[in-house]
Amino acid sequence: MDVMGDKATLLETGRFVQPADREDPGAAAEEMRHRLAAEAGDVDAMSVLGSLLLRRGDLDGAESLLRAATAEGDRAAANNLGVLLHQRGYADEAAGWWRVAAVAGSAAAAHALGRHHRERGDEPAAEYWLRQSAEQGHTLGAYALADLLEHRGDVGAERWLRAAAERGHREAAYRLARALDRRAGAERPDRAERATAAPRRRPDRADDAARTPADEAEQWYRQAAARGHRRAALHLGAILERRGELKEAGRWYLNSAKDGEARAACALGFLLRDAGDEESAAVWWLKAAQDGDGNAANALGALHAERGETQTAERWYRAAMDAGDVNGAYNLGLLCAEQGRTAHADQWYRRAAYAGHREAANALAVLLLQGGDAAGAEPWFSKAAEAGSVDAAFNLGILYASRDDEAAALRWYERAAADGHTDAALQVGTARLREGDEQEAERHLRCAAGGGSAEAAYRLGTLLDARRPPAEAPVLGEPAAEKTECEEWYERAAEMGHRRAQVRVGMLASARGDVVEAARWYRKAAEAGSRNGAFNLGLLLAREGSEPEAALWWTRAADAGHGRAALRLALLYARRGQLAQGQRWASRAVDLGPAEVAERAGRLREALRQELTA
């Protein structure tokens, strides 16, 4: 019989399981039956009664019975005698009895013996006995063997983790999930591949053969979490949150947080904040921060900073630093910079930057650059960029461009653009346009325009516009042609307030005969300060018979330096007979140009002068 031997808990918990009710009549009767049989010389009864007393903590009563049963060859008694002796501090003697039981085939004794040898640094012997235990199907033996193999970097560890996990060992399930998660991370496609990859489908049970390591990791996290493993619940919540299943993610975060996992409490706070429940978020951040979570302390600091409670914010940022979170120093730097406390901002940025915080290094460099110390800023920009700060790479590009080192600037712009920096992609696209490399220019401009750059959208529209064949005159009665891609990009830039794009959209609408749409865009551009918009709006209004309003917009354009608008005003006033006004605007047109406008305006001015002096 392997009664106690296969249920030993000493090495795993450090204590024995006590019976729930010592006065249970049924248990008392069972114990009395075993006692009578043991007194009559029944070896099995001695072993079982010894295990009962061992569990109760009656070591003296258990030892004599276990020794007697062991002397008769009972392997469960030998294992339990080892447990008892280990409890009393006789580790070597315990190992001797475990060996006896293990040789006799006790998987629990082999596990205990393997653990004994590992504690003493004898890994070969530990592996031998743990493998004996694991191969007999002992769950704890399989887990202990996996732990030993994983410590040595042996790939065979996963097999035994899986074996223990499949038998219900929750820590094995968690560690197996972590191993699969790391493998999934190593197998994820790079940035370029992810841009075109199809979304991952959650497999059905019938689709097991197609499961990825990430799918399997989730399965094991779920099993460990269901058995109360708080870190597994945290990781499961993170997986579900990334997938957008926020309700279930919140449930697992809550379970983990209630079990004392500070990171889960922090994550739950962010989930609640994003859902609009800032007050509940603060409660969980407070719990996590009090348990030493620096990220939660930073979140509390940011919350109070947004409310204008700078002293409280500073206190939580300092708490984050005390918890070992370097973001606390960086956030303190941001707080001081917003308050104009430059010296303090420099101090906190430096502290974070020296600890390896790349954005703090970039912020410090910006601070130095704003103070006129370009030489001091450059190494910090470089350090931040080399550590992966996209903003720092872009800022280095700006720094080199200010020194007219276009080649170095372009290298850094390209590096930032490769990591998705919109303004950097615009700079690269513009540089490639200057070089005549339209294909590369288009690629980068599309990236920048897709990232929300109005200037990139306008330049992309201009590039595509130049490739269009000349538009044929519309045939009367035919529907208007569909908008081209270049016009769509112009419109995107125009919607974002780009004045030149607004003028261009107005011109395209006018060419289609859509006067109302053209006027709308010209007016938007003119009101935003575009002299071309004002001039074109004046032309449109004049054609529609609204010459007085046209004159107002031409005046605005001419005052902003538009030569053609000045010439139009000169002609307008000349036709009205206001020769002096016409001569004044003609002189203004001569000064503003361009050459052909200046020539025409000069002739008009001379004619008006002669008329005035006749």
PDB file of C-alpha atoms in Angstrom, residues 499 523-534 556 560:
ATOM      1  CA  ARG A 499      -3.906  76.164 -46.992  1.00  0.00           C
ATOM      2  CA  ARG A 523     -12.732  80.959 -48.712  1.00  0.00           C
ATOM      3  CA  LYS A 524     -11.319  78.531 -46.099  1.00  0.00           C
ATOM      4  CA  ALA A 525      -7.806  79.117 -47.400  1.00  0.00           C
ATOM      5  CA  ALA A 526      -8.266  82.892 -47.643  1.00  0.00           C
ATOM      6  CA  GLU A 527      -9.657  83.174 -44.128  1.00  0.00           C
ATOM      7  CA  ALA A 528      -6.680  81.174 -42.868  1.00  0.00           C
ATOM      8  CA  GLY A 529      -4.323  83.730 -44.476  1.00  0.00           C
ATOM      9  CA  SER A 530      -3.647  82.260 -47.926  1.00  0.00           C
ATOM     10  CA  ARG A 531      -3.086  85.053 -50.431  1.00  0.00           C
ATOM     11  CA  ASN A 532      -3.576  82.613 -53.344  1.00  0.00           C
ATOM     12  CA  GLY A 533      -6.872  81.552 -51.814  1.00  0.00           C
ATOM     13  CA  ALA A 534      -7.970  85.170 -51.529  1.00  0.00           C
ATOM     14  CA  ARG A 556      -6.362  91.240 -48.855  1.00  0.00           C
ATOM     15  CA  ALA A 560      -0.134  90.081 -48.354  1.00  0.00           C
TER      16      ALA A 560
END
